[in-house]
Short mmCIF file of C-alpha atoms and ligand atoms in Angstrom, two decimals:
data_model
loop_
_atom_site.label_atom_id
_atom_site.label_comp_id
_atom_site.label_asym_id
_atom_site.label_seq_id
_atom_site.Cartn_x
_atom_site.Cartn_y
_atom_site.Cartn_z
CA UNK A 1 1.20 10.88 -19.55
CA UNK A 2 3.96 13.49 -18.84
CA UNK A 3 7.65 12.54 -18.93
CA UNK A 4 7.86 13.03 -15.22
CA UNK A 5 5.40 10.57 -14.63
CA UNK A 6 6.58 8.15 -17.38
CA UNK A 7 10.11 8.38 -15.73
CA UNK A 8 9.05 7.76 -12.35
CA UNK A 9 7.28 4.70 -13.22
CA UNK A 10 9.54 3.44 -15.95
CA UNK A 11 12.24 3.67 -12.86
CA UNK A 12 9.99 2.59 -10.23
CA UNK A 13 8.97 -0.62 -12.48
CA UNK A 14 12.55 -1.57 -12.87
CA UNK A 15 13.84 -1.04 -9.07
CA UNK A 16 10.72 -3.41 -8.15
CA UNK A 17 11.22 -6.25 -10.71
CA UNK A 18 15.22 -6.28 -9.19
CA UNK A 19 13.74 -6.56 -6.03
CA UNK A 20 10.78 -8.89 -6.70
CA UNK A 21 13.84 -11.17 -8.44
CA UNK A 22 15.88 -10.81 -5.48
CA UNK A 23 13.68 -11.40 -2.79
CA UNK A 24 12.63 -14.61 -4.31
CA UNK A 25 15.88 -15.77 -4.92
CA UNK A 26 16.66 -15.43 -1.19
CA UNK A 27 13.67 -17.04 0.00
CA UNK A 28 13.84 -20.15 -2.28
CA UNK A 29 17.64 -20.28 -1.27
CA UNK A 30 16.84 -20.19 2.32
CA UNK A 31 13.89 -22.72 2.01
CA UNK A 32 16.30 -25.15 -0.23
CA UNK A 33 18.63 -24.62 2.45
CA UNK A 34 16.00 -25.16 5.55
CA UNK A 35 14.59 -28.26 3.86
CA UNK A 36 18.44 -29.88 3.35
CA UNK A 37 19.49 -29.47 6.78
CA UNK A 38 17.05 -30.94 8.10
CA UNK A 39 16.83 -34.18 6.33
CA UNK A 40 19.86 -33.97 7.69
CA UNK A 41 18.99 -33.81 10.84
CA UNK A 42 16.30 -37.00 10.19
CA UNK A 43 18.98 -38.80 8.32
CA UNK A 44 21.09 -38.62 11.58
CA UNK A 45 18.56 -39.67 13.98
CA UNK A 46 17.25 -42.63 11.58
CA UNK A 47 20.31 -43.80 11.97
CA UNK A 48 21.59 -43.39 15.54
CA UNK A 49 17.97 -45.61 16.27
CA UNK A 50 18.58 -47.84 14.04
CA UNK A 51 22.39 -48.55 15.32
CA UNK A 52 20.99 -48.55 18.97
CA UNK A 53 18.21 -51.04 17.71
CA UNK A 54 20.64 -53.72 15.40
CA UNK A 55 24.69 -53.23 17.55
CA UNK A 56 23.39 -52.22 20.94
CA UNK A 57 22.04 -56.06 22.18
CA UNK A 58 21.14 -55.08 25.50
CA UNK A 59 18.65 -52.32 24.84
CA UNK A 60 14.94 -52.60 24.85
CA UNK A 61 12.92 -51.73 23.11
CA UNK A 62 10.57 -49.54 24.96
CA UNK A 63 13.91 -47.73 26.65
CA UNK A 64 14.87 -47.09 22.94
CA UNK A 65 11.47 -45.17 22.71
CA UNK A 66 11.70 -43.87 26.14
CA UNK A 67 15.28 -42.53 24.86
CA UNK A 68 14.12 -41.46 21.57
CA UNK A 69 11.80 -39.39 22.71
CA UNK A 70 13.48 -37.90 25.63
CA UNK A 71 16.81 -36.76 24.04
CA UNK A 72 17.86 -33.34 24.14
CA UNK A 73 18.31 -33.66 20.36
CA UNK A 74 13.89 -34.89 19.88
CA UNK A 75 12.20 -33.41 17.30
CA UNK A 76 8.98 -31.87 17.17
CA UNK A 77 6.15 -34.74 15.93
CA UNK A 78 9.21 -37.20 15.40
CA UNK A 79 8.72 -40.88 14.54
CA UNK A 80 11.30 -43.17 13.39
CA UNK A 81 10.15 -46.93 12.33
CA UNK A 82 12.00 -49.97 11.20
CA UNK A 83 11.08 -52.08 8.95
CA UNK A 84 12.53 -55.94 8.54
CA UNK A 85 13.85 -57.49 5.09
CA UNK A 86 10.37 -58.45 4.71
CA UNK A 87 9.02 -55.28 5.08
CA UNK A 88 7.14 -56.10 9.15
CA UNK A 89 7.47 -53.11 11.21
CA UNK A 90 10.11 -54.46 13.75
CA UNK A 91 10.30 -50.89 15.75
CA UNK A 92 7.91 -47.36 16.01
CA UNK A 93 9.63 -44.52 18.55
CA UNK A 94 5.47 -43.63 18.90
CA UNK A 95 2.99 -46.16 19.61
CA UNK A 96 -0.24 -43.58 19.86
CA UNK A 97 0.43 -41.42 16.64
CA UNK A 98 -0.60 -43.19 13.68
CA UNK A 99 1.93 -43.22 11.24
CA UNK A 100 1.48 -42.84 7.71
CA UNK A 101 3.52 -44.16 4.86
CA UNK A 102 3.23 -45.95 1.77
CA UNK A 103 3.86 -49.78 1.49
CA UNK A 104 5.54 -49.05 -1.96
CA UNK A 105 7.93 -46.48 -0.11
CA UNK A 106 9.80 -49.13 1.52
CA UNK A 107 10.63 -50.32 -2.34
CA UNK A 108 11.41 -47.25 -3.22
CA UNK A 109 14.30 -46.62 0.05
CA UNK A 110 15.37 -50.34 -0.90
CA UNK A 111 16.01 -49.44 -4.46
CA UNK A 112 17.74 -46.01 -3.85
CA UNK A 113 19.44 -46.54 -0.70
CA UNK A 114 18.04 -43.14 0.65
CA UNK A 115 15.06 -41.16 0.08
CA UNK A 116 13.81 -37.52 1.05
CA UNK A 117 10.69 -36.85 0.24
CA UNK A 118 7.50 -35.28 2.64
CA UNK A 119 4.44 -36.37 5.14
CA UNK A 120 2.04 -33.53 4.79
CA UNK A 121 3.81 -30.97 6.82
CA UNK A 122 6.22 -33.22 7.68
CA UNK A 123 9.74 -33.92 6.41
CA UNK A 124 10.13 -37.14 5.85
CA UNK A 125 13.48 -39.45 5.03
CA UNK A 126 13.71 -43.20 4.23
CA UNK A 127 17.05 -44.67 4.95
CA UNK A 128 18.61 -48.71 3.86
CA UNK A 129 20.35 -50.23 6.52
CA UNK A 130 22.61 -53.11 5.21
CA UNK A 131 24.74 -54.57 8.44
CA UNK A 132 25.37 -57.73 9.98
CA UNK A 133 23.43 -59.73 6.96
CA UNK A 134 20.66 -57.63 7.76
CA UNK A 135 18.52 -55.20 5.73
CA UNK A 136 16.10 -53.06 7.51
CA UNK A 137 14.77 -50.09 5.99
CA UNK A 138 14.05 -46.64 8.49
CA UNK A 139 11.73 -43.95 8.28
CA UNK A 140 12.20 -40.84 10.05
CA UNK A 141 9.74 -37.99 10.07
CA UNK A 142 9.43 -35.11 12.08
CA UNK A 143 8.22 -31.80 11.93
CA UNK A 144 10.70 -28.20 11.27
CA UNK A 145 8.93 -25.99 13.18
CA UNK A 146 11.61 -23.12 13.92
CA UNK A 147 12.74 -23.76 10.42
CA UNK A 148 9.47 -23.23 9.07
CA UNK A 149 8.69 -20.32 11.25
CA UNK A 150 12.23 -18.83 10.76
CA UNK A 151 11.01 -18.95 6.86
CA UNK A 152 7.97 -17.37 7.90
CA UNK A 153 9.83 -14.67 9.20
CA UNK A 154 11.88 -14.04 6.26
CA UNK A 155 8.89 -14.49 4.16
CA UNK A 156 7.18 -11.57 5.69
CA UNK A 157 10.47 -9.35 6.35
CA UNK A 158 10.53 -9.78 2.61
CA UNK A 159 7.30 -8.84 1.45
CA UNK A 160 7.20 -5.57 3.92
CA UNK A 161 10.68 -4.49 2.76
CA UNK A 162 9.65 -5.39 -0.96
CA UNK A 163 6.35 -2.98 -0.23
CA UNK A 164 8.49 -0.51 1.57
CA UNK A 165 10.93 -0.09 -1.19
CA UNK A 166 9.06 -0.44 -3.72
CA UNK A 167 6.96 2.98 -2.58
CA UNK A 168 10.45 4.77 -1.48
CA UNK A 169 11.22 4.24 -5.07
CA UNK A 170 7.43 5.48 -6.37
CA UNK A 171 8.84 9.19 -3.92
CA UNK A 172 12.23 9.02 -5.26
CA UNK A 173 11.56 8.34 -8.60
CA UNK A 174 9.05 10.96 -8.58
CA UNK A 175 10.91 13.54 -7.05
CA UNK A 176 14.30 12.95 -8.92
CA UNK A 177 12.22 12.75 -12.23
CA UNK A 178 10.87 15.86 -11.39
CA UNK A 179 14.04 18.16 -10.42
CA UNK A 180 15.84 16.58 -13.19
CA UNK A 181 13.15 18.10 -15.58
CA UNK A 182 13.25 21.39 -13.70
CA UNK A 183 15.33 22.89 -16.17
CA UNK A 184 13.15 21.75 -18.90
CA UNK A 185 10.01 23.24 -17.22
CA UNK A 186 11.88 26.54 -16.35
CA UNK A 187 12.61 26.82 -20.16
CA UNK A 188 9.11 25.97 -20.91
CA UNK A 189 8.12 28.95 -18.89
CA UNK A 190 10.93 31.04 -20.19
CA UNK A 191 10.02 30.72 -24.03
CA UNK A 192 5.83 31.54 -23.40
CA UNK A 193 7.37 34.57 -22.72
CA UNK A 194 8.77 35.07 -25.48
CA UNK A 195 6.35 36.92 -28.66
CA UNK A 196 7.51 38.74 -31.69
CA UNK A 197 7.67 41.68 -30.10
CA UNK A 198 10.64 41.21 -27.37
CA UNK A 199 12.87 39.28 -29.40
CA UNK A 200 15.59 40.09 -27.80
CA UNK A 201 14.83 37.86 -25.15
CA UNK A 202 17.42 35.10 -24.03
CA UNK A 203 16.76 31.65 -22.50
CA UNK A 204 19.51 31.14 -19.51
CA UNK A 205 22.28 29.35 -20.94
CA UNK A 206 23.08 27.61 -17.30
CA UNK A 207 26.59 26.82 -17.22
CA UNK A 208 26.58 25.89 -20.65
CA UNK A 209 27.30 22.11 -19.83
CA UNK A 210 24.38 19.72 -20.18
CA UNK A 211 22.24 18.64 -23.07
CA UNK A 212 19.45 21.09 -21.41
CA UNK A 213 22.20 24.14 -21.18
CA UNK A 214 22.70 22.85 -25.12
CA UNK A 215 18.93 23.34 -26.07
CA UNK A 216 18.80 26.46 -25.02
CA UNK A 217 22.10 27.30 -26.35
CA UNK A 218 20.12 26.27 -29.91
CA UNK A 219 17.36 27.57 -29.31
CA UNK A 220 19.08 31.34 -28.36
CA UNK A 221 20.91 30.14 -31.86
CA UNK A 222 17.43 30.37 -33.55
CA UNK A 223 16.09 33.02 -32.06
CA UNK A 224 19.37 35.14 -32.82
CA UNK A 225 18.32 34.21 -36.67
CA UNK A 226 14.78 34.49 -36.29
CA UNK A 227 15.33 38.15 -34.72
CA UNK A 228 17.38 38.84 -37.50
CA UNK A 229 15.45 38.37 -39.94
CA UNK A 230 12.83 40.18 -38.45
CA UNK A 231 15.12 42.97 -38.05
CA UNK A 232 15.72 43.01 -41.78
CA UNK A 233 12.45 42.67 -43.04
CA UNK A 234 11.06 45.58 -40.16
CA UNK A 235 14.45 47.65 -42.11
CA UNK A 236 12.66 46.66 -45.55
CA UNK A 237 9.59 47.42 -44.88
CA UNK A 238 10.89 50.84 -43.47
CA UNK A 239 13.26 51.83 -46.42
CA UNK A 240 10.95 50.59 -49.14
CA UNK A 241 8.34 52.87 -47.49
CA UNK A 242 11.04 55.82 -47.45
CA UNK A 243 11.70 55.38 -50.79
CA UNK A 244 8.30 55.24 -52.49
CA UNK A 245 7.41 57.88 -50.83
CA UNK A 246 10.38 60.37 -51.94
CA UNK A 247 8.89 60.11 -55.62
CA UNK A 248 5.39 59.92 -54.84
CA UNK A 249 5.60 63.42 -52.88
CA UNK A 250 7.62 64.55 -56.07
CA UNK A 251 5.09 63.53 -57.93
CA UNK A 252 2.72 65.03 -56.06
CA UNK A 253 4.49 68.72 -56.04
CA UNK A 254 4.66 68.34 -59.75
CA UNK A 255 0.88 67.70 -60.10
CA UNK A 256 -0.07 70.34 -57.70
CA UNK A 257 2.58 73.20 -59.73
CA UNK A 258 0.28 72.47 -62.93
CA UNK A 259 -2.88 72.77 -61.02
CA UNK A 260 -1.88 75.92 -59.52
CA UNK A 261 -2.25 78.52 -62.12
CA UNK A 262 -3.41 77.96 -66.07
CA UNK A 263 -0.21 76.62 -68.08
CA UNK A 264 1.04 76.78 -71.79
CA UNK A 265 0.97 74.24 -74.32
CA UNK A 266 4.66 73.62 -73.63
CA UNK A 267 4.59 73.93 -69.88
CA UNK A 268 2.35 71.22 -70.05
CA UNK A 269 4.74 69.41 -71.85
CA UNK A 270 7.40 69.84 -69.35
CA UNK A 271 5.06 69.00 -66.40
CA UNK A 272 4.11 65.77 -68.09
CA UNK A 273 7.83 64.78 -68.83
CA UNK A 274 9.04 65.04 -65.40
CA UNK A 275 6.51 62.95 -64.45
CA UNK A 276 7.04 60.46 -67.03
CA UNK A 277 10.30 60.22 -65.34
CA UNK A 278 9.51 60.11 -62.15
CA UNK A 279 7.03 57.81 -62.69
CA UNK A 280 9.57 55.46 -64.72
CA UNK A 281 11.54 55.89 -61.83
CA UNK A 282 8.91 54.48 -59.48
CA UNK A 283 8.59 51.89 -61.53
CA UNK A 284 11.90 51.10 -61.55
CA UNK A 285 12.37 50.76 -57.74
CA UNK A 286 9.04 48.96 -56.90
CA UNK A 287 10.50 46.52 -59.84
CA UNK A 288 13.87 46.54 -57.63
CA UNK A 289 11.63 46.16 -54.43
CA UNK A 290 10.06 43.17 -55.63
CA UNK A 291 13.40 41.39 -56.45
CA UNK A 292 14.71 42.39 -52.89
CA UNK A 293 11.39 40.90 -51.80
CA UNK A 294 12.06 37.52 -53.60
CA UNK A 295 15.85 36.80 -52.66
CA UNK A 296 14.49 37.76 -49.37
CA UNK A 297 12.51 34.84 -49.58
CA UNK A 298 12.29 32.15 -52.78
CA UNK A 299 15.52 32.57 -54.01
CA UNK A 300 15.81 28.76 -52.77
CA UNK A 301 13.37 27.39 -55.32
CA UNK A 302 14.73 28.61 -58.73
CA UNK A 303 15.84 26.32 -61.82
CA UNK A 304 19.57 25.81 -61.75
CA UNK A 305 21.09 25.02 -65.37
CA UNK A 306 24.74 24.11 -66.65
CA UNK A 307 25.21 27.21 -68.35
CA UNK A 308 28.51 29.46 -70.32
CA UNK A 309 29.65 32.34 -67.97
CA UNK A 310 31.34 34.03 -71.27
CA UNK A 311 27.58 33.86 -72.83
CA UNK A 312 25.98 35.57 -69.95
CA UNK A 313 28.73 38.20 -69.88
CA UNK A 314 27.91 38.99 -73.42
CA UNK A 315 24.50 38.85 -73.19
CA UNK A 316 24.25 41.67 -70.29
CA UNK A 317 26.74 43.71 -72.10
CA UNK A 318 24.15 43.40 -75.23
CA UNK A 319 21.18 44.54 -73.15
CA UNK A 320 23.28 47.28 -71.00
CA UNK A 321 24.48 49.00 -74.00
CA UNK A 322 20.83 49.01 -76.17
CA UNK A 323 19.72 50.94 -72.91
CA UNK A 324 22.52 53.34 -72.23
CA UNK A 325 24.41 53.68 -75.67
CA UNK A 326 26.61 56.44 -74.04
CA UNK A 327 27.91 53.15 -72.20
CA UNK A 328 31.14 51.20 -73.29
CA UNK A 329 31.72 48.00 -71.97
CA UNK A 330 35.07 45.71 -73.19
CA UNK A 331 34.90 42.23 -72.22
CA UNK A 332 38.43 40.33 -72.42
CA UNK A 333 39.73 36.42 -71.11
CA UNK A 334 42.89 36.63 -69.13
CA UNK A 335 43.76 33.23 -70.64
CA UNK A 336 41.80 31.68 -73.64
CA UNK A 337 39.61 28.92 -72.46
CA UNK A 338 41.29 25.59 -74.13
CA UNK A 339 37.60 24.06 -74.34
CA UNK A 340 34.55 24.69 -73.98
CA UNK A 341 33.38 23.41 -70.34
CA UNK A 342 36.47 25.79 -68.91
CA UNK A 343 33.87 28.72 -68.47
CA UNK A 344 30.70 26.21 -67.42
CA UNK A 345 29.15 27.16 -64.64
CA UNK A 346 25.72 25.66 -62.98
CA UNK A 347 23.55 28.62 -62.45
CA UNK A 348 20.72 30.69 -63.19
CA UNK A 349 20.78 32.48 -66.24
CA UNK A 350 18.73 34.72 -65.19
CA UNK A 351 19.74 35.44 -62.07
CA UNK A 352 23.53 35.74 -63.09
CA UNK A 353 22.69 38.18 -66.07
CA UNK A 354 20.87 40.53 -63.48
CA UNK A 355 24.08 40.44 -61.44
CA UNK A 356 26.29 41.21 -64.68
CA UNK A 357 23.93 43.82 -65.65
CA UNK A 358 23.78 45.62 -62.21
CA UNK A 359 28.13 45.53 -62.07
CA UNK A 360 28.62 46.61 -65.32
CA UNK A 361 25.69 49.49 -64.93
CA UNK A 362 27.01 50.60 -61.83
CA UNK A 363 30.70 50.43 -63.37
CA UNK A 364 29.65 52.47 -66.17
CA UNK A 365 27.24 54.82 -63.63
CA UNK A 366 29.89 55.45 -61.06
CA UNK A 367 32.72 56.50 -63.98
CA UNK A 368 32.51 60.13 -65.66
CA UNK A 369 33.91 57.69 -68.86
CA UNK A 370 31.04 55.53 -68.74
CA UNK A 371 33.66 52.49 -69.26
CA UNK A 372 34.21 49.47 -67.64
CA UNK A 373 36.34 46.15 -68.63
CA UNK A 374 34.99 42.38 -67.50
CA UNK A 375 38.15 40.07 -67.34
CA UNK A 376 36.86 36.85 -67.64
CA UNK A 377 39.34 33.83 -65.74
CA UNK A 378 38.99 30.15 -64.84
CA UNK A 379 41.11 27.80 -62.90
CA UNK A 380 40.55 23.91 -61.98
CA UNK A 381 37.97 25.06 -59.25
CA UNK A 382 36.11 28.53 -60.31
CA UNK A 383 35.40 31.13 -63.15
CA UNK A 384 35.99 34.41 -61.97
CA UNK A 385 35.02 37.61 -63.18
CA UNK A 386 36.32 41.23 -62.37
CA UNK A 387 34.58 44.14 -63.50
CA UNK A 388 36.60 47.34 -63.39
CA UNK A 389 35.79 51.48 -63.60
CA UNK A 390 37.93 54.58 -63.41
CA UNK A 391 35.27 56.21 -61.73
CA UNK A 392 34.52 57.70 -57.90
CA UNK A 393 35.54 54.58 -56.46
CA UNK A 394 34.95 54.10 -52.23
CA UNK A 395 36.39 54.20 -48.99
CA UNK A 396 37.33 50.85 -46.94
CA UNK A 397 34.17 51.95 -44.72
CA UNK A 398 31.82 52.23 -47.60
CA UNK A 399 33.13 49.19 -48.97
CA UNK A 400 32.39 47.25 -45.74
CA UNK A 401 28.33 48.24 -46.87
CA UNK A 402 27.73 48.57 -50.15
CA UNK A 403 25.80 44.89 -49.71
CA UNK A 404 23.72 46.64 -47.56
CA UNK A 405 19.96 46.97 -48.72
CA UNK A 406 19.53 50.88 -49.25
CA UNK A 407 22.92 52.20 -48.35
CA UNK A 408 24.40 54.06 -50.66
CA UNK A 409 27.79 56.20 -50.50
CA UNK A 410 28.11 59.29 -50.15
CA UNK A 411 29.51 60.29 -53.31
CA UNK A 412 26.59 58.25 -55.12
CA UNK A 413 23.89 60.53 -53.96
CA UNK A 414 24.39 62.30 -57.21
CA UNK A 415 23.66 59.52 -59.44
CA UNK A 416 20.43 57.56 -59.86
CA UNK A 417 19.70 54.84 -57.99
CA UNK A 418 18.24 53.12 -54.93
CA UNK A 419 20.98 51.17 -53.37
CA UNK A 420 19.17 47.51 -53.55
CA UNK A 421 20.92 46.25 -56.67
CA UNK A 422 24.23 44.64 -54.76
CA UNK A 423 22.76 43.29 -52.15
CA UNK A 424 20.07 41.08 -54.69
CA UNK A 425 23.64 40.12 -55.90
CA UNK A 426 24.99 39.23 -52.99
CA UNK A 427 21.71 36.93 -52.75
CA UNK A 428 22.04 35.33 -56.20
CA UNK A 429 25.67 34.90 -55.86
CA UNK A 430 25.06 33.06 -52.36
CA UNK A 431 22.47 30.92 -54.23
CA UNK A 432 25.63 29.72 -56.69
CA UNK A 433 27.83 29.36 -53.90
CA UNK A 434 29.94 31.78 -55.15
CA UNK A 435 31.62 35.29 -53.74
CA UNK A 436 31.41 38.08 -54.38
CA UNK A 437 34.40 41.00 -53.46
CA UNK A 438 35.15 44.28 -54.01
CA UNK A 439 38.60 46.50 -54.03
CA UNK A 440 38.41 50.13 -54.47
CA UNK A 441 40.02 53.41 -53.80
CA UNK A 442 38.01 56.85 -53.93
CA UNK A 443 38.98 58.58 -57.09
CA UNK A 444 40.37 56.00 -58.37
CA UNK A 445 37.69 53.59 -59.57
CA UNK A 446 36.53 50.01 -58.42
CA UNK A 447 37.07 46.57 -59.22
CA UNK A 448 34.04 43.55 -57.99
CA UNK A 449 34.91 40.04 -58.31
CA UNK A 450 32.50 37.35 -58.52
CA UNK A 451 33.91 33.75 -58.40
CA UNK A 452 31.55 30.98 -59.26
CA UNK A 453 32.61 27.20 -58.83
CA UNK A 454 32.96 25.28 -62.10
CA UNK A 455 30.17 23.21 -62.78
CA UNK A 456 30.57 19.51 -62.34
CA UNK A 457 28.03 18.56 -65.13
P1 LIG B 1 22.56 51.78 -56.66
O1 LIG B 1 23.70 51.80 -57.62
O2 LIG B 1 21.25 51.67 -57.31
O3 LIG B 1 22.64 52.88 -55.66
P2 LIG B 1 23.70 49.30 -55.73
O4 LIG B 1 23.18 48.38 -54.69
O5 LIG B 1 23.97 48.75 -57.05
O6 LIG B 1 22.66 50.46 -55.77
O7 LIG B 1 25.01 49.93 -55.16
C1 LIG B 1 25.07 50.33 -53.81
C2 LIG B 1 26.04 51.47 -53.62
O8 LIG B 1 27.39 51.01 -53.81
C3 LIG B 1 25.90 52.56 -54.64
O9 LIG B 1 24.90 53.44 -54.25
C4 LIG B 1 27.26 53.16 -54.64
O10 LIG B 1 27.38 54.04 -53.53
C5 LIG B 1 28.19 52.01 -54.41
N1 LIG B 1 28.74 51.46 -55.66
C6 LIG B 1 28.34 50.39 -56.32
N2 LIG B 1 29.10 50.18 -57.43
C7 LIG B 1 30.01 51.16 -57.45
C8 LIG B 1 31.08 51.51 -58.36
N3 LIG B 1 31.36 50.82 -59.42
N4 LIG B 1 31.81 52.60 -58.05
C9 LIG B 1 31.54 53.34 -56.94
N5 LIG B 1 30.56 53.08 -56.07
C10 LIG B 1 29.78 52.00 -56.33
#
């Protein structure tokens, strides 16, 4: 069932139960109320006979019934008969109607003084009359014909209007359900629109008030993301292409020199070691690809451990300088730790030794030295490391995109690289909810500091 149509009848079954309720109410009231008034009415006219009958000495009989029947105030199919203390009918306002009643009625007025009870169709009231040491008991029936047929009346007033608003409110509901989810449908309609390949696309925002205008407010929130990362992995996909292929046609020229003409011994030699390199170099960047690849993606799922921030400083300094011995790194603390959880950290090992590794290679790269220091500091909250160079250093602009995948400053284009190593450590560090800044001046050499919250073991 759609929600329009569950709304409509959710609303429509609640409007008609009020007015089922009401309607029922009012006619019970009004036939509580009919059936009161005129008892009455009987209880007045039992007793007005029965006064003429006992106080009035001179009246007869028959005039009584000739009165009864002939007042203005005569009801429709009235009767009215008196009964003596020992229960003989002394008086009947109708002598060719029979009249029916129940011998144990008469107990029953004697006992309770007054009774109001029904003849078939007839209303029916049984009255004690206790005067002059007499005790005659009266019944009065009659008849409530424009009472009944005023009830009629109201009974079928009710049921039409009950009918009649209960299918206005089938329309309304219908209709109101239906422009109320007008928005909803118009976003509907909106978003199969929408395909990978215009991204770009917007839902309307309305005017940005209603829980609707707020949907599509989050949904233009995901699709922002989603188009996002899109964009990046379309920019991976593009720069990872770019720079295979800059080797590979290398390569290629290299392969095609040697075939060209008949070579020495040692020319040989010198074709094959260039592309040894280049093909380490490969190597290298599809290995660098592959990492981009997987903090583009799993990064989320790796093993987090409480590990020594000192230890993995040590350890990347170990493994940087058996690769590049030309490279000197000095690691010093600004303050000694006092113990031994002042340097903990909960991380990757890993991961954090591939960041260390990538600072302190670029630190040594970047600086015609080949130096850098790490200063290793804690405080009640994080451990922080800074590495510094002397080396070519950056301007504000280039430091604004160094986390970039695959940009690379100008004054790096002489050096090797492919410009994918600080952006995986922007990932990792993000992973360790950590930061990771950079100050530097050209010429003058660089400083990146990564601050990593203390772990809480
Ligand atoms: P790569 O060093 O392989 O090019 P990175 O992602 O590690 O890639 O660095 C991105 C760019 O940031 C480098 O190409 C370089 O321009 C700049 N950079 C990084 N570290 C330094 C540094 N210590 N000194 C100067 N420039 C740096």
């Amino acid at each position: 069932m759609t929600i329009r149509n569950r709304i409509s009848l959710q609303f429509t079954l609640i409007v008609a139960s009020i007015l089922i309720l009401f309607s029922v109410l009012v006619y019970i009231t009004s036939a509580e109320y009919r059936q009161e008034e005129y008892y009455e009415r009987l209880t007045r006219k039992a007793r007005t006979t029965v006064r003429f009958l006992v106080e009035v000495k001179e009246i007869d009989r028959n005039l009584l019934k000739i009165i009864d029947r002939n007042t203005l105030s005569a009801l429709i199919n009235e009767k009215v008969l008196v009964f003596n203390d020992r229960n003989q009918l002394i008086y009947a306002s109708v002598d060719d109607k029979i009249i029916n009643y129940q011998p144990s009625l008469l107990d029953q007025v004697r006992e309770q003084h007054t009774v109001e009870t029904s003849d078939g169709d007839n209303e029916l009231v049984g009255l004690l009359y206790n005067e002059q040491g007499k005790s005659l008991v009266v019944l009065a029936s009659a008849y409530d014909e424009f009472g009944r047929s005023k009830l009629s009346n109201l009974r079928d007033t009710l049921i039409w209007g009950l009918l009649g608003g209960i299918g206005l409110t089938v329309a309304l509901g219908f209709f109101f359900a239906g422009k109320s989810l007008q928005p909803i449908a118009s976003i509907n309609q909106q978003i199969q629109t929408i395909t990978a390949r215009n991204m770009k696309q917007r839902l309307d925002e309305g005017q940005q008030q209603d829980e609707i205008d707020q949907l599509a407010i989050n949904f233009n929130n995901v699709l922002g993301r989603l188009e996002q990362a899109f964009e990046q992995q379309r920019m991976f996909v593009s720069h990872a292409s770019h720079e295979l292929r800059t080797p590979l046609t290398a390569l290629k020229s290299e392969i095609q020199l040697g075939l060209r003409r008949r070579l020495s011994g040692e020319e040989y030699e010198g074709v094959l070691k260039t592309l040894m390199a280049d093909t380490e170099r490969l190597i290298s960047l599809s290995n660098s690809l592959l990492w981009l690849a997987r903090t583009l993606e799993s990064l989320q799922q790796v093993k987090l451990e409480v590990l020594r921030i000192d230890e993995v400083v040590f350890d990347a300094q170990a493994e940087l300088q058996s690769a590049h011995p030309a490279y000197q790194v000095q690691v010093e603390y600004v303050n000694l730790p006092e113990n031994d959880t002042d340097t903990l950290v909960r991380g990757n090992n890993d991961l954090l030794r591939r960041v260390v590794l990538n600072l302190l290679d670029n630190a040594c790269k970047y600086s015609a030295d080949h130096q850098a220091w790490v200063l290793i500091a804690t405080d009640p909250q994080y451990c922080s490391l800074s590495v510094r160079d002397d080396g070519i250093g950056m301007t504000p602009e280039e430091v604004t995109r160094i986390f970039e995948p695959f940009y690379r400053t100008g004054s790096a284009q002489g050096y090797d690289g492919f410009g994918v190593g600080l952006s995986i450590c922007q990932r990792i560090i993000d992973l360790h909810q950590g930061t990771i800044t950079v100050v530097s001046e050209p010429g003058q050499g660089s400083t990146f500091i990564v601050r990593l919250p203390h772990s809480t073991i």
